[in-house]
Coordinates of C-alpha atoms in Angstrom, one line a residue:
M12 CA 133.1 91.7 90.0
M13 CA 135.1 95.0 90.1
T14 CA 134.5 97.9 92.1
N15 CA 135.9 101.5 92.3
E16 CA 137.4 102.9 95.5
S17 CA 138.6 106.4 95.9
D18 CA 142.2 105.3 95.6
G19 CA 142.2 101.9 94.4
L20 CA 140.5 99.2 92.6
I21 CA 139.1 95.9 94.0
V22 CA 138.7 92.8 91.8
Q23 CA 136.8 89.6 92.4
I24 CA 138.3 86.6 90.6
E25 CA 136.1 84.0 89.5
T26 CA 136.3 80.8 87.1
S27 CA 137.4 81.3 83.5
K28 CA 135.7 79.4 80.9
N29 CA 138.0 80.0 78.4
Y30 CA 140.7 78.8 80.5
L31 CA 138.6 75.5 81.3
V32 CA 138.0 74.8 77.8
I33 CA 141.6 74.9 76.6
S34 CA 142.6 72.9 79.6
I35 CA 140.6 70.2 78.8
G36 CA 141.1 70.4 75.1
V37 CA 144.9 70.2 75.9
Y38 CA 144.0 67.1 78.0
L39 CA 141.9 65.7 75.3
L40 CA 144.7 66.0 72.8
S41 CA 147.4 64.8 74.8
L42 CA 145.1 61.7 75.3
F43 CA 144.7 61.3 71.9
S44 CA 148.5 61.8 71.0
A45 CA 149.2 59.1 73.5
W46 CA 146.8 56.6 72.4
Y47 CA 147.4 57.4 68.4
Y48 CA 151.4 57.8 68.3
F49 CA 152.6 55.0 71.0
Y50 CA 152.0 51.6 69.5
N51 CA 152.9 50.2 73.2
I52 CA 149.5 49.5 74.9
W53 CA 150.9 49.8 78.6
L54 CA 152.7 52.9 77.6
S55 CA 149.5 54.4 76.3
L56 CA 147.7 53.3 79.6
V57 CA 150.5 54.6 81.9
I58 CA 150.6 58.0 80.2
S59 CA 146.8 58.2 80.3
L60 CA 146.9 57.5 83.9
V61 CA 149.5 60.2 84.4
L62 CA 147.5 62.8 82.6
S63 CA 144.3 62.0 84.2
A64 CA 146.3 62.6 87.9
W65 CA 147.3 65.9 86.1
L66 CA 144.2 66.8 85.2
A67 CA 142.6 65.8 88.7
N68 CA 145.3 67.9 90.3
F69 CA 145.4 71.1 88.0
L70 CA 141.6 71.8 87.5
P71 CA 140.6 72.5 91.1
K72 CA 143.9 74.2 91.8
N73 CA 144.3 76.2 88.8
V74 CA 141.1 76.8 86.6
L75 CA 138.1 76.0 89.0
L76 CA 139.7 78.2 92.0
T77 CA 138.6 75.6 94.7
Q78 CA 141.8 75.0 96.5
P79 CA 142.7 76.6 99.7
N80 CA 145.5 78.8 97.8
S81 CA 143.5 79.7 94.8
I82 CA 143.4 83.8 94.7
T83 CA 139.7 84.9 94.6
K84 CA 140.3 88.5 95.3
I85 CA 142.9 91.5 94.9
A86 CA 142.6 94.9 95.9
L87 CA 145.0 97.5 94.4
N88 CA 146.1 100.8 95.3
K89 CA 148.8 103.2 94.4
K90 CA 151.1 101.9 97.4
Q91 CA 150.2 98.2 97.8
I92 CA 148.2 95.2 96.6
V93 CA 146.0 93.0 98.9
I94 CA 145.8 89.1 97.7
E95 CA 142.9 87.1 99.1
K96 CA 142.7 83.5 98.9
N97 CA 140.2 80.9 99.3
N98 CA 140.8 80.0 102.9
Q99 CA 140.0 84.0 103.7
S100 CA 143.9 84.6 104.1
T101 CA 145.3 87.8 103.1
K102 CA 148.6 89.0 102.2
Q103 CA 149.8 92.5 101.3
F104 CA 152.7 93.5 99.1
P105 CA 154.0 96.9 99.1
W106 CA 154.7 96.7 95.3
F107 CA 153.4 95.2 92.5
Y108 CA 153.9 95.4 88.4
P109 CA 152.2 93.8 85.4
T110 CA 154.4 91.4 83.6
Y111 CA 151.7 90.9 80.8
Q112 CA 148.7 93.0 79.8
S113 CA 146.4 92.3 76.6
R114 CA 142.8 92.5 75.8
F115 CA 142.2 88.9 77.1
L116 CA 144.6 88.7 80.0
V117 CA 146.8 90.4 82.7
I118 CA 149.4 89.0 84.8
I119 CA 150.7 90.9 88.0
E120 CA 153.7 89.8 89.9
A121 CA 153.5 90.8 93.7
G122 CA 156.3 89.2 95.8
K123 CA 156.5 85.6 95.1
E124 CA 153.0 85.6 93.8
S125 CA 151.6 85.6 90.3
V126 CA 148.0 86.9 89.5
V127 CA 146.8 85.5 86.4
I128 CA 143.3 87.4 85.4
F129 CA 141.4 86.1 82.1
K130 CA 138.9 88.5 80.8
D131 CA 135.9 86.2 81.5
A132 CA 136.8 85.6 85.1
I133 CA 135.7 89.4 86.0
D134 CA 132.9 91.5 84.7
S135 CA 132.8 92.5 81.1
G136 CA 134.9 95.3 80.4
S137 CA 136.6 95.5 83.8
L138 CA 139.7 93.8 82.3
S139 CA 140.3 97.0 80.3
Q140 CA 139.7 99.3 83.1
L141 CA 142.1 97.0 85.3
N142 CA 145.0 97.7 82.3
R143 CA 144.1 101.5 82.6
Y144 CA 144.6 101.5 86.4
L145 CA 147.8 99.6 86.1
N146 CA 149.3 101.7 83.4
A147 CA 148.4 104.6 85.1
N148 CA 149.8 103.6 88.7
T149 CA 152.6 101.3 88.0

């Protein structure tokens, strides 16, 4: 959900289905490679366990946004960015800039935080509105 305020923009970030599909696809391709190209069953088994542990850690934290440190909302105005996380903590940064912008993805740098916003993680048409806002105000 995205709302306009008179001097800024508020963006609710949700789980991206495209990012979830890509992440699971990479995991399955890695599993296939481990079993197809390694001829040692023990090596394949160890790599499969490591990949499964990676997936169990990566999905909740980065894709499903269920970890306490996952960014779920940002508020932009001309002077600052406010980042809200799942644990209801907020951080304010006096400066921010877009590192990457496209029709499908926006990456915003603010301090040491990187906010990655996929097109399907916010309302339809909102990513282009966010791109226009960033281009006009940064």
